Amino acid sequence: MITFTNVSKKYDEITVVDELNLSIEDGEFVILIGPSGCGKTTTLKMINKLIEMDKGEIHIDDKNISDINGDELRREIGYVIQQIGLFPNLTIKENILVVPRLLKWKEEKCDKRVHELLELVGMPYEENAMKYPNELSGGQQQRIGVLRALAGEPPIILMDEPFGALDPVTRESLQDELKVLQKKLHKTIIFVTHDMEEALKMADKIVFMSDGKILQVASPEEMLANPADSLITDFMGRHAVTTEEQYHDLTCKEVMFKELIFVSETEKPLEVASKIKKSDHDMAVIVDENAAPKGVVTLDLIKQFQQADKKIVEIADTEVEKVSENKLAKDAFNQMIKDNKNYLLVMDDKNKVTGLITRDVITNSLARLVWGDMDWAL
Amino acid sequence: MGIIAFLDQYGVRLMKAILVHLQYVFISVAIGFVIAFVLAIVLSRYPKLSSIVIPVLGIFQTIPGLVFIGVLFIYLGMKPITVIIALGVYAVFPILKNTYTGIINVDPELIEAARGCGMNSLQILYKIEIPNAMSSIFSGLRMSTIYTVSWAVLAAMIGLGGLGEFVYRGIETNNNTLIIGGAVPAAILAMTLGYLIDLIEDKITPRGLKGGR
Amino acid sequence: MTMRAVLQHLYLVGAASVLTMIFGSILGVAAYLYKSLRGGVLWLVDVLQTIPVLALLGVIMIFFGATSTTVIIGIVLYSLLPMVRNTYIGLEGVDPAIKEAAQGMGMTKWQRLLKIELPLAFPIIFTGIRIAVVTSIGIAVFGAVVGGGGLGSTINRAILIQDMGTLMQATFALMGMAMFFDFGMSYIEKRLQSR
């Protein structure tokens, strides 16, 4: 856990961070966002003491960071910058191993780690380890930048607009990869961006800053639904045609995911997994002969059990909540958030499954509300 | 006079002159390099100090080498050390300036990334700054070496041998053979050393720092 | 030390600089326009600078004797490098969009060169001129050995008779000269670049 207590920073009498209080839980993906000069980058860099604060305290777990030597602190915290900053004189392998070598890891452990990490981002060791940064594309370079931050197995990773310099397509695929990595590795990530789209997509918690102060701390859904300040509304979409009614009127049918994958109860987990993998989603709905729903199974769930000989229904989540197509979307959203569910099944009046509402659906429909009708399909 | 005849008559003296010449160059460049390298690193740590020191060194550099040898000759007399000090001091300038600019111009993002990884300033210096300033350092070394070969010719002016002896003697006695006999080997020496330095640089520069970055 | 020596020195530097500018810009333009010449020209001027000054002067003396002509030629050969290189780099660095626009307006190769490219490259070429002039002041000192006169002769004589006073005077005169040209031309350079 990271806690900021009354943290301030001034540059020549200009206060860039002003009496900041914030706490970040372990494993949380926190995004600091706000207009330029709002103090988000300064806030980030005070965590690893690249910038020393003037006032206040930052604790990581129970340790006050002012009691820790900056260099040693930084070896325990991953750091990724926008300009990537791979060392051109070192190979990819050496770049990744900068921190492990500073931590004096044994050579075999280093070697194993590089293999493992390159595997993680789908860049084969044999092909890439001995290359130099200038021999990789921008997207590949930043993948290595992220691996370099992960290499020393730090529990916390700081990212300063890491994807800001990449083209939109590459940026999107790196965002997706990072999200997957984060879920897999349970790192605490603190990420600075000025791109609200990125924040909504990635964050568990968004911290909106302006003039060195926090305006709002909220989940993406909540921030879209209830922006605390007109500046935040502006930031989320300058062309927003926000009409409360439009939002209130939306039904589940209008917002749900329609292209579902249906599987029968008796199918084997592996078959289901391959069906899911071929689609754009990460889950499938299990139905009986009458198309009545029996449960939902996610790819994670299948991986977790890994019992190939079982019937799929035996490992599925059968306690899925259901809502009617005609129910108001906001009520469904409230229900999901209240019950802490990740998905709801949407049913028509003949008790057939017609769609699925996930957390992505909430984000998308709220985003659509703010940005107007853009192509928001994920 | 043909080359064979020339070598026949002056071969031994020429070999000796080349060796003396090389000796001057090696010793003074080595001393100059160490001084320049250390000084450049110190200066790169103190930008305020260097904003004064670097221009002052630039002014010193406008003093002709001839004067330097001359002054030292007057104080120290006709000894090899006179030549070595003078040449060594001269070798300092290009290496110092290039090493300093090389280090100062290392991309600040790399330094930040290195700090972010938890390197201390010494580690940043030898793992990041020096390797990335290498091409600049080498071009300083190359310049110093070539200049030193050139200025070592002046050693003959105070009677201390080297290839300058041939050139000087030739000029004084209007002996074109002697002039050429000193000038051509001196030129070849300078070019060869320059080429050798390029070769070493190429050998030790990692692939990642070559070509368009 | 006499004023005569200073003037003589300035004469050597001045004459050599004019010649350097003429030949240097011709070679620089040639390297820019003709790809086949480029490698050779740039290599040649680089190699010329590698040759020890005294050796170079000695060789030229064989043809022109112990005269100021020998010294001037020596200085020119030695200071060609910055002039040629900067002319070439300056021309090469002109924004391709501007070159294309000029071509699009129907300018011939030479019209483009004279009206567009050379004027735009001038600040960088001027830097080359400055480096060439300042280098020349130092090189001219060696001229004494081959009978070229100037401050080099004064210094040479002072060393031989161990006359510290004259030696210092001549040295300061040289340093002053070098700094005057360096700073003065740097000032012009900054004005040119800020245009």
Short mmCIF file of C-alpha atoms in Angstrom, two decimals, chain A residues 45 48-50 71 74-75 77 79 81 83 85-90 98-99 102 130-132 134-135 148, chain B residues 109-121 123 127-128 131-132 206-213:
data_model
loop_
_atom_site.label_atom_id
_atom_site.label_comp_id
_atom_site.label_asym_id
_atom_site.label_seq_id
_atom_site.Cartn_x
_atom_site.Cartn_y
_atom_site.Cartn_z
CA LYS A 45 8.17 10.77 -9.55
CA ASN A 48 10.50 6.69 -6.40
CA LYS A 49 12.23 9.86 -5.22
CA LEU A 50 13.28 11.00 -8.68
CA ASP A 71 18.90 4.38 -5.51
CA ARG A 74 14.27 2.69 -7.19
CA ARG A 75 15.63 -0.83 -7.58
CA ILE A 77 10.09 0.01 -7.97
CA TYR A 79 9.78 2.61 -13.87
CA ILE A 81 8.94 6.46 -19.30
CA GLN A 83 10.63 8.15 -24.30
CA GLY A 85 14.89 5.18 -22.65
CA LEU A 86 16.34 1.79 -23.53
CA PHE A 87 20.12 2.00 -23.30
CA PRO A 88 21.40 1.94 -26.91
CA ASN A 89 24.79 0.56 -25.85
CA LEU A 90 23.25 -2.53 -24.28
CA VAL A 98 19.81 -3.78 -15.55
CA VAL A 99 17.93 -3.99 -12.27
CA LEU A 102 22.11 -4.06 -9.71
CA MET A 130 20.93 -10.31 -28.52
CA LYS A 131 19.46 -7.49 -30.56
CA TYR A 132 20.07 -3.85 -29.79
CA ASN A 134 17.67 0.34 -32.51
CA GLU A 135 16.93 -2.97 -34.20
CA ARG A 148 12.88 -3.85 -17.83
CA GLU B 109 15.95 10.43 -20.97
CA LEU B 110 18.60 7.73 -20.71
CA ILE B 111 19.90 9.27 -17.52
CA GLU B 112 16.40 9.42 -16.12
CA ALA B 113 15.73 5.82 -17.11
CA ALA B 114 19.00 4.80 -15.46
CA ARG B 115 18.11 6.64 -12.27
CA GLY B 116 14.65 5.12 -12.42
CA CYS B 117 16.30 1.70 -12.50
CA GLY B 118 18.13 2.57 -9.30
CA MET B 119 21.64 3.16 -10.61
CA ASN B 120 23.78 5.47 -8.50
CA SER B 121 25.69 8.28 -10.18
CA GLN B 123 27.02 3.39 -12.16
CA LYS B 127 27.41 2.02 -17.57
CA ILE B 128 25.50 4.68 -19.46
CA PRO B 131 29.57 4.15 -23.33
CA ASN B 132 27.16 6.55 -25.01
CA PRO B 206 28.43 -2.14 -29.74
CA ARG B 207 26.20 -2.64 -32.76
CA GLY B 208 23.46 -0.68 -31.07
CA LEU B 209 25.48 2.53 -31.25
CA LYS B 210 26.50 2.22 -34.88
CA GLY B 211 24.76 3.68 -37.87
CA GLY B 212 21.72 5.89 -37.70
CA ARG B 213 20.19 5.57 -34.30
#
